């Protein structure tokens, strides 16, 4: 028990004194997950919107696939990216394995389906509301898409945040493709797993506190956005 | 007399079932054309088909070629389509689609808001205004492109007496300003007050076409007679 409280106190000290190792790990975590969220949003948001308003033969299959990909086990994604990037793999020449870029790639694969799915759901509802009006007013396909994206900003932000939340807390894939190398690819989740293994609970707890704070902040923002959405204040 | 709108064998089918028609009629008068009939008679379907929102069979001919253009037609849906925008931006939306600059579109939206007697905070959320005000918002939005014809589907369906009166006043003003109006209602009193010409639908078929007072005082068809008498079951 004293371990626990001692750990908390030490963790607080590490955070308050802006411990350099801690700061480095936290910043890399943020950098990787923000970059992954940005890229995944650029792919997932338009894809979700496009799927919501276009009818084509394979549409149902694509949506089912997307929902299926949401449940992709991160470890398997990690393995897949590892094989792709490994020296003998198809993209081995790029030398990306065990770099932050590799971690971004793995996270993009994991969170793009999440972002696309949530965006698809939201834009589909908006499209159902707006459909008759937009058709009646003679809006072009382009204008329809733009209108839905502009008025769907909030739910799409929700989708991106959900993706970020998933990315920052993910450990399996980035452990494999990043390698958890000190001062190179070590992030919050992989460091926690390492420090815990080493028995250094203070560092692990400090990292854990930061991760939890980040996760809770994201969820608070999500919650607020969702509530304002329902309360129809956009 | 030259007709401003004539339909020949107009029908709407969906999934092998005929929802409405075939109907044929000529509209010639300057007054408001009112589509009447009990629930499920096909009023909404007829208006939507004329406006081009339903895939239709048969011929529709506009006496004035200008009216055939989608941009010259406006449609006010039974339940107003609420965009996730301010009242003012909802009204201005059709002009934004036409490429009118935001400031000018808003200025013109204000003019229309005044024209329909919409006295609310135009910068507020459109979902927060009352049902009657939403209906006026939808009418202002429909009027902003200065359409040659305006379709309205049961514009007073959920409104109280006072809002109904206000809407009826606006409709007669619009008619007097030279915009054609074709609307549906199953409020017999309203039809009596507004109708120049009447199309009476029953079970998807046009049972009777008549001129306002003549129709109400001496309906020729059995169905219309029973309906006007207030028989619940036709
Ligand atoms: N989307 C739809 N799919 C299938 N059938 C429909 C659809 N919309 C309408 N119908 C059917 O078409 C017929 C005409 O409906 P319509 O809505 O035009 O009637 P209405 O006269 O407007 O009725 P109300 O007074 O209730 O508004 C009805 O039998 C209805 O069940
Ligand atoms: Mg109807």
CSV table of C-alpha atoms and ligand atoms in Angstrom, one decimal:
chain,number,residue,atom,x,y,z
A,1,UNK,CA,0.0,0.0,0.0
A,2,UNK,CA,2.8,2.4,0.9
A,3,UNK,CA,4.3,1.5,-2.5
A,4,UNK,CA,1.1,2.9,-4.0
A,5,UNK,CA,1.0,6.2,-2.2
A,6,UNK,CA,4.8,6.6,-2.5
A,7,UNK,CA,4.3,6.0,-6.2
A,8,UNK,CA,1.6,8.6,-6.5
A,9,UNK,CA,3.7,11.2,-4.6
A,10,UNK,CA,6.7,10.5,-6.8
A,11,UNK,CA,4.6,10.6,-9.9
A,12,UNK,CA,3.3,14.0,-8.9
A,13,UNK,CA,6.8,15.2,-8.4
A,14,UNK,CA,7.9,13.9,-11.8
A,15,UNK,CA,5.1,15.7,-13.4
A,16,UNK,CA,5.4,18.9,-11.5
A,17,UNK,CA,9.1,19.2,-12.1
A,18,UNK,CA,8.6,18.5,-15.8
A,19,UNK,CA,10.9,15.5,-15.7
A,20,UNK,CA,12.7,15.5,-19.1
A,21,UNK,CA,12.2,11.8,-19.9
A,22,UNK,CA,8.6,12.0,-19.0
A,23,UNK,CA,8.1,15.1,-21.1
A,24,UNK,CA,9.9,13.5,-24.1
A,25,UNK,CA,7.7,10.4,-23.9
A,26,UNK,CA,4.5,12.4,-23.5
A,27,UNK,CA,5.3,14.7,-26.4
A,28,UNK,CA,6.2,11.8,-28.7
A,29,UNK,CA,2.9,10.2,-27.8
A,30,UNK,CA,1.0,13.3,-28.7
A,31,UNK,CA,2.9,13.9,-31.9
A,32,UNK,CA,2.4,10.3,-33.2
A,33,UNK,CA,-1.3,10.2,-32.3
A,34,UNK,CA,-2.1,13.7,-33.5
A,35,UNK,CA,-0.4,13.0,-36.8
A,36,UNK,CA,-2.2,9.7,-37.1
A,37,UNK,CA,-5.5,11.4,-36.3
A,38,UNK,CA,-4.9,14.1,-38.8
A,39,UNK,CA,-4.1,11.6,-41.6
A,40,UNK,CA,-6.9,9.3,-40.6
A,41,UNK,CA,-9.4,12.2,-40.6
A,42,UNK,CA,-8.3,13.3,-44.0
A,43,UNK,CA,-9.1,9.8,-45.3
A,44,UNK,CA,-12.0,8.8,-43.0
A,45,UNK,CA,-14.1,11.9,-42.9
A,46,UNK,CA,-14.6,12.4,-46.7
A,47,UNK,CA,-14.9,8.6,-47.1
A,48,UNK,CA,-17.6,8.4,-44.4
A,49,UNK,CA,-19.5,11.4,-45.9
A,50,UNK,CA,-19.2,10.0,-49.4
A,51,UNK,CA,-20.5,6.6,-48.4
A,52,UNK,CA,-23.5,8.3,-46.7
A,53,UNK,CA,-24.7,10.1,-49.8
A,54,UNK,CA,-23.7,7.9,-52.7
A,55,UNK,CA,-25.4,4.8,-53.9
A,56,UNK,CA,-23.3,2.2,-55.7
A,57,UNK,CA,-23.5,-1.6,-55.9
A,58,UNK,CA,-20.8,-2.5,-53.4
A,59,UNK,CA,-21.9,0.2,-50.9
A,60,UNK,CA,-23.2,-2.2,-48.3
A,61,UNK,CA,-20.2,-4.4,-48.6
A,62,UNK,CA,-17.8,-1.4,-48.1
A,63,UNK,CA,-19.8,-0.3,-45.0
A,64,UNK,CA,-19.8,-3.8,-43.5
A,65,UNK,CA,-16.1,-4.0,-44.2
A,66,UNK,CA,-15.5,-0.7,-42.5
A,67,UNK,CA,-17.5,-1.7,-39.4
A,68,UNK,CA,-15.5,-5.0,-39.4
A,69,UNK,CA,-12.2,-3.1,-39.6
A,70,UNK,CA,-13.2,-1.2,-36.5
A,71,UNK,CA,-12.6,-4.3,-34.5
A,72,UNK,CA,-9.3,-5.1,-36.0
A,73,UNK,CA,-6.9,-6.4,-33.3
A,74,UNK,CA,-4.1,-3.8,-33.0
A,75,UNK,CA,-1.5,-6.5,-32.6
A,76,UNK,CA,-2.4,-8.0,-35.9
A,77,UNK,CA,-2.2,-4.5,-37.5
A,78,UNK,CA,1.2,-4.2,-35.9
A,79,UNK,CA,2.3,-7.5,-37.3
A,80,UNK,CA,1.0,-6.5,-40.8
A,81,UNK,CA,2.9,-3.2,-40.8
A,82,UNK,CA,6.0,-4.9,-39.4
A,83,UNK,CA,6.0,-7.4,-42.3
A,84,UNK,CA,5.5,-4.6,-44.8
A,85,UNK,CA,8.3,-2.4,-43.4
A,86,UNK,CA,10.8,-5.0,-42.4
A,87,UNK,CA,14.0,-5.1,-44.3
A,88,UNK,CA,12.9,-8.0,-46.5
A,89,UNK,CA,9.4,-6.6,-46.9
A,90,UNK,CA,7.9,-4.8,-49.9
A,91,UNK,CA,8.6,-1.4,-48.3
A,92,UNK,CA,11.8,-2.4,-46.5
A,93,UNK,CA,13.9,0.0,-48.6
A,94,UNK,CA,12.3,3.0,-46.9
A,95,UNK,CA,13.9,2.0,-43.6
A,96,UNK,CA,10.9,3.0,-41.6
A,97,UNK,CA,10.7,0.2,-39.2
A,98,UNK,CA,11.2,1.2,-35.5
A,99,UNK,CA,10.6,4.9,-36.3
A,100,UNK,CA,7.8,7.2,-35.2
A,101,UNK,CA,6.6,7.1,-38.8
A,102,UNK,CA,6.0,3.4,-38.6
A,103,UNK,CA,3.9,4.0,-35.5
A,104,UNK,CA,1.9,6.7,-37.3
A,105,UNK,CA,1.2,4.2,-40.1
A,106,UNK,CA,0.0,1.6,-37.7
A,107,UNK,CA,-2.3,4.0,-35.9
A,108,UNK,CA,-3.7,5.4,-39.1
A,109,UNK,CA,-4.7,1.9,-40.1
A,110,UNK,CA,-6.3,1.3,-36.7
A,111,UNK,CA,-8.3,4.5,-36.4
A,112,UNK,CA,-9.3,5.4,-39.9
A,113,UNK,CA,-12.2,2.8,-39.9
A,114,UNK,CA,-13.4,4.3,-36.6
A,115,UNK,CA,-13.4,7.8,-37.9
A,116,UNK,CA,-15.0,6.8,-41.2
A,117,UNK,CA,-17.7,4.8,-39.4
A,118,UNK,CA,-18.7,7.5,-37.0
A,119,UNK,CA,-18.7,10.2,-39.7
A,120,UNK,CA,-20.7,7.9,-42.0
A,121,UNK,CA,-23.4,7.5,-39.3
A,122,UNK,CA,-23.6,11.2,-38.6
A,123,UNK,CA,-23.6,12.4,-42.2
A,124,UNK,CA,-26.2,9.8,-43.0
A,125,UNK,CA,-28.6,11.3,-40.5
A,126,UNK,CA,-27.9,14.8,-41.7
A,127,UNK,CA,-28.5,13.7,-45.3
A,128,UNK,CA,-31.8,12.1,-44.4
A,129,UNK,CA,-32.9,15.5,-42.9
A,130,UNK,CA,-31.5,17.6,-45.8
A,131,UNK,CA,-32.1,15.4,-48.8
A,132,UNK,CA,-35.5,16.7,-50.0
A,133,UNK,CA,-34.4,20.4,-49.5
A,134,UNK,CA,-31.1,20.0,-51.3
A,135,UNK,CA,-32.8,18.2,-54.2
A,136,UNK,CA,-35.6,20.7,-54.4
A,137,UNK,CA,-33.2,23.6,-54.5
A,138,UNK,CA,-31.2,22.0,-57.3
A,139,UNK,CA,-28.0,21.7,-55.3
A,140,UNK,CA,-25.2,20.0,-57.4
A,141,UNK,CA,-23.5,16.9,-56.1
A,142,UNK,CA,-20.6,19.0,-55.0
A,143,UNK,CA,-22.8,21.5,-53.2
A,144,UNK,CA,-24.6,18.7,-51.4
A,145,UNK,CA,-21.4,17.3,-50.1
A,146,UNK,CA,-20.1,20.7,-49.1
A,147,UNK,CA,-23.3,21.5,-47.2
A,148,UNK,CA,-23.3,18.3,-45.3
A,149,UNK,CA,-19.6,18.7,-44.4
A,150,UNK,CA,-20.1,22.2,-43.3
A,151,UNK,CA,-23.2,21.5,-41.2
A,152,UNK,CA,-21.7,18.2,-40.0
A,153,UNK,CA,-18.6,19.8,-38.5
A,154,UNK,CA,-19.4,18.9,-35.0
A,155,UNK,CA,-20.2,15.2,-35.4
A,156,UNK,CA,-17.1,14.9,-37.6
A,157,UNK,CA,-15.0,16.5,-34.9
A,158,UNK,CA,-16.5,14.0,-32.5
A,159,UNK,CA,-15.4,11.2,-34.9
A,160,UNK,CA,-11.8,12.6,-35.0
A,161,UNK,CA,-11.6,12.8,-31.3
A,162,UNK,CA,-12.8,9.3,-30.9
A,163,UNK,CA,-10.0,8.2,-33.2
A,164,UNK,CA,-7.5,10.2,-31.3
A,165,UNK,CA,-8.6,8.6,-28.0
A,166,UNK,CA,-8.3,5.2,-29.5
A,167,UNK,CA,-4.8,6.0,-30.9
A,168,UNK,CA,-3.2,7.5,-27.8
A,169,UNK,CA,-4.2,4.5,-25.6
A,170,UNK,CA,-3.1,1.9,-28.1
A,171,UNK,CA,-0.1,-0.3,-27.2
A,172,UNK,CA,0.0,-3.6,-29.1
A,173,UNK,CA,0.7,-2.3,-32.6
A,174,UNK,CA,3.2,0.5,-31.8
A,175,UNK,CA,5.1,-1.8,-29.5
A,176,UNK,CA,5.7,-4.1,-32.5
A,177,UNK,CA,6.5,-1.5,-35.2
A,178,UNK,CA,8.1,1.1,-32.9
A,179,UNK,CA,10.1,-1.3,-30.7
A,180,UNK,CA,9.8,1.0,-27.6
A,181,UNK,CA,13.3,2.4,-28.2
A,182,UNK,CA,14.4,4.9,-25.5
A,183,UNK,CA,14.6,8.5,-26.9
A,184,UNK,CA,13.4,7.3,-30.2
A,185,UNK,CA,10.0,5.5,-30.3
A,186,UNK,CA,9.0,5.2,-26.6
A,187,UNK,CA,5.5,6.6,-26.0
A,188,UNK,CA,3.2,6.6,-22.9
A,189,UNK,CA,1.7,3.2,-23.4
A,190,UNK,CA,4.8,1.3,-24.3
A,191,UNK,CA,6.8,3.0,-21.5
A,192,UNK,CA,4.1,2.1,-18.9
A,193,UNK,CA,4.3,-1.5,-20.0
A,194,UNK,CA,8.2,-1.4,-19.7
A,195,UNK,CA,8.4,0.4,-16.4
A,196,UNK,CA,5.8,-1.9,-14.9
A,197,UNK,CA,7.8,-4.9,-16.0
A,198,UNK,CA,11.0,-3.4,-14.5
A,199,UNK,CA,9.2,-2.7,-11.2
A,200,UNK,CA,9.6,1.1,-11.5
A,201,UNK,CA,6.1,2.0,-10.4
A,202,UNK,CA,6.8,5.7,-9.8
A,203,UNK,CA,7.6,6.3,-13.4
A,204,UNK,CA,4.8,4.0,-14.6
A,205,UNK,CA,2.3,5.7,-12.4
A,206,UNK,CA,3.3,9.2,-13.5
A,207,UNK,CA,3.0,8.1,-17.1
A,208,UNK,CA,-0.3,6.4,-16.3
A,209,UNK,CA,-1.6,9.6,-14.7
A,210,UNK,CA,-0.8,11.6,-17.7
A,211,UNK,CA,-2.4,9.1,-20.1
A,212,UNK,CA,-5.5,9.0,-18.0
A,213,UNK,CA,-5.7,12.8,-17.9
A,214,UNK,CA,-5.4,12.9,-21.7
A,215,UNK,CA,-8.0,10.2,-22.1
A,216,UNK,CA,-10.4,11.8,-19.7
A,217,UNK,CA,-10.0,15.3,-21.3
A,218,UNK,CA,-10.7,13.8,-24.7
A,219,UNK,CA,-13.8,12.1,-23.4
A,220,UNK,CA,-15.0,15.3,-21.6
A,221,UNK,CA,-14.7,17.2,-24.8
A,222,UNK,CA,-16.5,14.5,-26.7
A,223,UNK,CA,-19.2,14.4,-24.1
A,224,UNK,CA,-19.7,18.2,-24.2
A,225,UNK,CA,-19.8,18.2,-28.0
A,226,UNK,CA,-22.4,15.4,-28.0
A,227,UNK,CA,-24.5,17.1,-25.5
A,228,UNK,CA,-24.5,20.4,-27.3
A,229,UNK,CA,-25.3,18.4,-30.4
A,230,UNK,CA,-28.4,16.9,-28.9
A,231,UNK,CA,-29.3,20.2,-27.3
A,232,UNK,CA,-29.1,21.5,-30.9
A,233,UNK,CA,-26.7,24.3,-30.3
A,234,UNK,CA,-24.1,24.0,-32.9
B,1,UNK,CA,-58.5,29.2,-71.8
B,2,UNK,CA,-54.8,28.7,-71.8
B,3,UNK,CA,-53.6,26.5,-69.0
B,4,UNK,CA,-50.6,27.4,-66.9
B,5,UNK,CA,-50.1,23.8,-65.9
B,6,UNK,CA,-51.4,20.7,-67.4
B,7,UNK,CA,-50.9,17.0,-66.6
B,8,UNK,CA,-51.7,14.1,-68.7
B,9,UNK,CA,-51.7,10.6,-67.4
B,10,UNK,CA,-49.4,11.6,-64.5
B,11,UNK,CA,-48.7,8.8,-62.1
B,12,UNK,CA,-46.1,7.8,-59.5
B,13,UNK,CA,-45.3,4.1,-58.9
B,14,UNK,CA,-43.1,2.6,-56.3
B,15,UNK,CA,-42.2,-1.0,-56.0
B,16,UNK,CA,-44.8,-2.1,-58.5
B,17,UNK,CA,-47.5,-0.2,-56.6
B,18,UNK,CA,-49.2,2.9,-57.9
B,19,UNK,CA,-49.1,5.5,-55.2
B,20,UNK,CA,-50.9,8.2,-57.2
B,21,UNK,CA,-52.6,8.5,-60.5
B,22,UNK,CA,-52.9,8.4,-63.4
B,23,UNK,CA,-54.3,11.9,-63.2
B,24,UNK,CA,-55.0,14.4,-65.9
B,25,UNK,CA,-55.9,18.1,-65.4
B,26,UNK,CA,-55.5,21.6,-66.7
B,27,UNK,CA,-55.1,24.5,-64.3
B,28,UNK,CA,-56.1,27.8,-65.9
B,29,UNK,CA,-57.1,30.3,-63.2
B,30,UNK,CA,-55.0,32.9,-61.5
B,31,UNK,CA,-56.0,31.9,-58.0
B,32,UNK,CA,-54.4,29.4,-55.6
B,33,UNK,CA,-54.7,25.8,-56.7
B,34,UNK,CA,-55.7,23.6,-53.8
B,35,UNK,CA,-55.2,19.9,-53.7
B,36,UNK,CA,-57.7,18.3,-51.3
B,37,UNK,CA,-58.5,14.8,-50.1
B,38,UNK,CA,-58.3,12.5,-47.1
B,39,UNK,CA,-55.2,11.0,-45.6
B,40,UNK,CA,-53.3,8.9,-48.1
B,41,UNK,CA,-55.2,10.3,-51.1
B,42,UNK,CA,-51.9,11.2,-52.8
B,43,UNK,CA,-51.8,15.0,-52.2
B,44,UNK,CA,-48.1,15.0,-51.2
B,45,UNK,CA,-47.2,12.6,-53.9
B,46,UNK,CA,-48.9,14.7,-56.6
B,47,UNK,CA,-47.1,17.9,-55.5
B,48,UNK,CA,-43.7,16.2,-55.2
B,49,UNK,CA,-44.2,14.6,-58.6
B,50,UNK,CA,-45.0,18.0,-60.2
B,51,UNK,CA,-41.9,19.5,-58.6
B,52,UNK,CA,-39.8,16.6,-59.8
B,53,UNK,CA,-39.0,15.1,-56.5
B,54,UNK,CA,-40.7,11.8,-57.5
B,55,UNK,CA,-40.0,9.7,-60.5
B,56,UNK,CA,-43.1,10.1,-62.6
B,57,UNK,CA,-44.8,8.8,-65.6
B,58,UNK,CA,-47.0,10.8,-68.0
B,59,UNK,CA,-46.7,14.4,-69.2
B,60,UNK,CA,-46.4,17.6,-67.2
B,61,UNK,CA,-46.6,20.8,-69.3
B,62,UNK,CA,-46.0,24.3,-68.0
B,63,UNK,CA,-47.8,27.1,-69.9
B,64,UNK,CA,-44.9,29.4,-69.2
B,65,UNK,CA,-41.7,27.7,-70.1
B,66,UNK,CA,-39.9,29.6,-67.3
B,67,UNK,CA,-41.9,27.7,-64.7
B,68,UNK,CA,-40.5,24.4,-65.9
B,69,UNK,CA,-37.0,25.3,-64.6
B,70,UNK,CA,-36.3,23.9,-61.2
B,71,UNK,CA,-34.9,27.2,-60.1
B,72,UNK,CA,-38.2,28.9,-60.7
B,73,UNK,CA,-40.0,26.5,-58.4
B,74,UNK,CA,-40.0,26.4,-54.7
B,75,UNK,CA,-41.3,23.7,-52.4
B,76,UNK,CA,-42.4,24.1,-48.7
B,77,UNK,CA,-42.4,20.7,-47.1
B,78,UNK,CA,-45.1,19.7,-44.6
B,79,UNK,CA,-42.5,19.6,-41.8
B,80,UNK,CA,-40.0,22.4,-42.4
B,81,UNK,CA,-36.5,21.2,-43.1
B,82,UNK,CA,-34.3,22.7,-40.4
B,83,UNK,CA,-30.7,23.1,-41.2
B,84,UNK,CA,-28.2,23.3,-38.4
B,85,UNK,CA,-27.8,27.0,-38.8
B,86,UNK,CA,-29.2,30.3,-37.6
B,87,UNK,CA,-32.6,31.3,-38.8
B,88,UNK,CA,-31.1,33.9,-41.1
B,89,UNK,CA,-28.7,31.5,-42.7
B,90,UNK,CA,-31.4,29.0,-43.2
B,91,UNK,CA,-33.4,31.6,-45.2
B,92,UNK,CA,-30.3,32.7,-47.1
B,93,UNK,CA,-29.3,29.2,-48.0
B,94,UNK,CA,-30.8,29.0,-51.5
B,95,UNK,CA,-28.9,32.2,-52.5
B,96,UNK,CA,-25.7,30.8,-51.1
B,97,UNK,CA,-26.2,27.9,-53.5
B,98,UNK,CA,-26.5,30.4,-56.3
B,99,UNK,CA,-23.2,31.9,-55.4
B,100,UNK,CA,-24.5,35.1,-53.8
B,101,UNK,CA,-22.0,36.5,-51.3
B,102,UNK,CA,-22.8,35.9,-47.7
B,103,UNK,CA,-23.5,39.5,-46.7
B,104,UNK,CA,-25.8,40.1,-49.6
B,105,UNK,CA,-27.6,36.8,-49.1
B,106,UNK,CA,-28.2,37.7,-45.4
B,107,UNK,CA,-29.5,41.1,-46.3
B,108,UNK,CA,-31.9,39.7,-48.7
B,109,UNK,CA,-32.9,37.0,-46.2
B,110,UNK,CA,-33.8,39.7,-43.8
B,111,UNK,CA,-36.1,41.3,-46.3
B,112,UNK,CA,-37.9,37.9,-46.8
B,113,UNK,CA,-38.1,37.4,-43.0
B,114,UNK,CA,-39.9,40.7,-42.7
B,115,UNK,CA,-42.1,39.9,-45.7
B,116,UNK,CA,-43.5,36.8,-44.0
B,117,UNK,CA,-43.7,38.5,-40.6
B,118,UNK,CA,-41.1,36.5,-38.9
B,119,UNK,CA,-40.3,38.3,-35.7
B,120,UNK,CA,-37.7,36.2,-34.0
B,121,UNK,CA,-34.0,36.5,-33.2
B,122,UNK,CA,-32.7,35.8,-36.7
B,123,UNK,CA,-29.2,35.1,-35.3
B,124,UNK,CA,-30.6,32.3,-33.0
B,125,UNK,CA,-30.8,28.6,-33.7
B,126,UNK,CA,-33.6,27.7,-36.0
B,127,UNK,CA,-34.6,24.7,-33.9
B,128,UNK,CA,-35.5,27.0,-31.0
B,129,UNK,CA,-38.3,28.9,-32.7
B,130,UNK,CA,-41.9,27.8,-32.6
B,131,UNK,CA,-43.7,25.6,-35.1
B,132,UNK,CA,-45.5,28.6,-36.7
B,133,UNK,CA,-42.2,30.5,-36.9
B,134,UNK,CA,-40.5,27.5,-38.5
B,135,UNK,CA,-43.2,27.4,-41.1
B,136,UNK,CA,-42.6,31.1,-41.8
B,137,UNK,CA,-38.9,30.5,-42.0
B,138,UNK,CA,-39.5,27.8,-44.6
B,139,UNK,CA,-41.8,30.2,-46.6
B,140,UNK,CA,-39.2,33.0,-46.5
B,141,UNK,CA,-36.6,30.5,-47.7
B,142,UNK,CA,-38.8,29.4,-50.5
B,143,UNK,CA,-39.5,33.0,-51.5
B,144,UNK,CA,-36.0,34.2,-51.6
B,145,UNK,CA,-35.3,33.1,-55.2
B,146,UNK,CA,-38.4,34.9,-56.2
B,147,UNK,CA,-40.0,31.7,-57.7
B,148,UNK,CA,-42.6,31.6,-60.4
B,149,UNK,CA,-44.5,28.9,-58.5
B,150,UNK,CA,-44.5,27.8,-54.9
B,151,UNK,CA,-45.7,24.4,-53.8
B,152,UNK,CA,-46.8,24.0,-50.2
B,153,UNK,CA,-47.7,20.7,-48.6
B,154,UNK,CA,-50.2,21.2,-45.8
B,155,UNK,CA,-48.6,24.5,-44.7
B,156,UNK,CA,-50.8,24.8,-41.6
B,157,UNK,CA,-51.0,21.1,-40.6
B,158,UNK,CA,-49.7,21.6,-37.0
B,159,UNK,CA,-50.5,25.2,-36.4
B,160,UNK,CA,-53.0,26.9,-34.2
B,161,UNK,CA,-55.7,29.3,-35.5
B,162,UNK,CA,-53.7,32.4,-35.2
B,163,UNK,CA,-50.6,31.1,-37.0
B,164,UNK,CA,-52.9,29.6,-39.6
B,165,UNK,CA,-54.5,33.0,-40.2
B,166,UNK,CA,-51.1,34.6,-40.6
B,167,UNK,CA,-49.9,32.0,-43.0
B,168,UNK,CA,-53.1,32.4,-45.1
B,169,UNK,CA,-52.6,36.1,-45.2
B,170,UNK,CA,-49.0,35.7,-46.4
B,171,UNK,CA,-50.2,33.2,-49.1
B,172,UNK,CA,-52.8,35.6,-50.5
B,173,UNK,CA,-50.1,38.3,-50.6
B,174,UNK,CA,-47.8,36.0,-52.4
B,175,UNK,CA,-50.5,35.2,-54.9
B,176,UNK,CA,-51.3,38.8,-55.5
B,177,UNK,CA,-47.7,39.5,-56.1
B,178,UNK,CA,-47.8,37.2,-59.1
B,179,UNK,CA,-46.3,34.0,-57.8
B,180,UNK,CA,-48.4,30.9,-58.6
B,181,UNK,CA,-49.4,28.8,-55.6
B,182,UNK,CA,-50.3,25.2,-55.5
B,183,UNK,CA,-50.9,23.7,-52.1
B,184,UNK,CA,-52.5,20.8,-50.4
B,185,UNK,CA,-54.6,20.8,-47.3
B,186,UNK,CA,-57.2,18.7,-45.6
B,187,UNK,CA,-58.6,21.6,-43.8
B,188,UNK,CA,-61.9,22.2,-45.6
B,189,UNK,CA,-62.3,25.7,-44.1
B,190,UNK,CA,-58.9,26.7,-45.3
B,191,UNK,CA,-59.6,25.3,-48.8
B,192,UNK,CA,-62.8,27.4,-48.9
B,193,UNK,CA,-61.0,30.5,-47.9
B,194,UNK,CA,-58.0,30.2,-50.3
B,195,UNK,CA,-59.0,28.0,-53.3
B,196,UNK,CA,-59.3,29.4,-56.8
B,197,UNK,CA,-59.2,26.0,-58.2
B,198,UNK,CA,-59.6,22.6,-56.5
B,199,UNK,CA,-58.2,19.2,-57.3
B,200,UNK,CA,-60.0,16.6,-55.2
B,201,UNK,CA,-58.0,13.4,-54.8
B,202,UNK,CA,-59.3,10.1,-53.4
B,203,UNK,CA,-57.3,6.9,-53.2
B,204,UNK,CA,-54.7,8.2,-55.7
B,205,UNK,CA,-57.2,9.2,-58.3
B,206,UNK,CA,-58.5,12.7,-59.3
B,207,UNK,CA,-62.2,12.4,-58.3
B,208,UNK,CA,-63.1,15.9,-59.2
B,209,UNK,CA,-61.7,19.2,-60.4
B,210,UNK,CA,-63.6,22.4,-59.8
B,211,UNK,CA,-63.6,26.1,-59.4
B,212,UNK,CA,-63.5,27.3,-55.8
B,213,UNK,CA,-67.1,28.3,-54.8
B,214,UNK,CA,-68.8,26.1,-57.3
B,215,UNK,CA,-66.9,23.1,-56.0
B,216,UNK,CA,-67.7,23.7,-52.4
B,217,UNK,CA,-71.4,24.5,-53.0
B,218,UNK,CA,-72.2,21.8,-55.4
B,219,UNK,CA,-69.6,19.1,-55.6
B,220,UNK,CA,-70.3,16.6,-58.4
B,221,UNK,CA,-68.6,13.5,-57.3
B,222,UNK,CA,-69.9,11.2,-54.5
B,223,UNK,CA,-66.5,11.2,-52.7
B,224,UNK,CA,-66.1,14.9,-52.6
B,225,UNK,CA,-69.7,15.4,-51.5
B,226,UNK,CA,-69.2,13.0,-48.6
B,227,UNK,CA,-65.9,14.5,-47.7
B,228,UNK,CA,-67.3,18.1,-47.7
B,229,UNK,CA,-70.2,16.9,-45.6
B,230,UNK,CA,-67.7,15.7,-43.1
B,231,UNK,CA,-68.3,11.9,-43.5
B,232,UNK,CA,-65.4,10.3,-41.7
B,233,UNK,CA,-65.3,7.2,-43.9
B,234,UNK,CA,-65.3,7.7,-47.7
C,1,LIG,N1,-42.3,6.6,-49.2
C,1,LIG,C1,-43.4,5.8,-49.5
C,1,LIG,N2,-43.3,4.5,-49.7
C,1,LIG,C2,-44.4,3.8,-50.0
C,1,LIG,N3,-45.6,4.3,-50.1
C,1,LIG,C3,-45.8,5.6,-49.9
C,1,LIG,C4,-44.7,6.4,-49.6
C,1,LIG,N4,-45.1,7.7,-49.5
C,1,LIG,C5,-46.4,7.6,-49.6
C,1,LIG,N5,-46.9,6.4,-49.9
C,1,LIG,C6,-48.2,5.9,-50.2
C,1,LIG,O1,-48.7,6.7,-51.2
C,1,LIG,C7,-50.1,7.0,-51.0
C,1,LIG,C8,-50.3,8.5,-51.1
C,1,LIG,O2,-49.6,9.1,-50.0
C,1,LIG,P1,-49.5,10.7,-49.8
C,1,LIG,O3,-48.5,10.9,-48.8
C,1,LIG,O4,-49.3,11.3,-51.2
C,1,LIG,O5,-50.9,11.0,-49.3
C,1,LIG,P2,-51.5,12.4,-48.7
C,1,LIG,O6,-52.7,12.7,-49.5
C,1,LIG,O7,-50.4,13.4,-48.8
C,1,LIG,O8,-51.8,12.0,-47.3
C,1,LIG,P3,-51.8,12.9,-45.9
C,1,LIG,O9,-53.0,13.7,-45.9
C,1,LIG,O10,-51.7,11.9,-44.8
C,1,LIG,O11,-50.5,13.7,-46.0
C,1,LIG,C9,-50.5,6.4,-49.7
C,1,LIG,O12,-51.1,5.2,-49.9
C,1,LIG,C10,-49.1,6.2,-49.0
C,1,LIG,O13,-49.2,5.0,-48.2
C,2,LIG,MG1,-49.4,14.5,-47.3
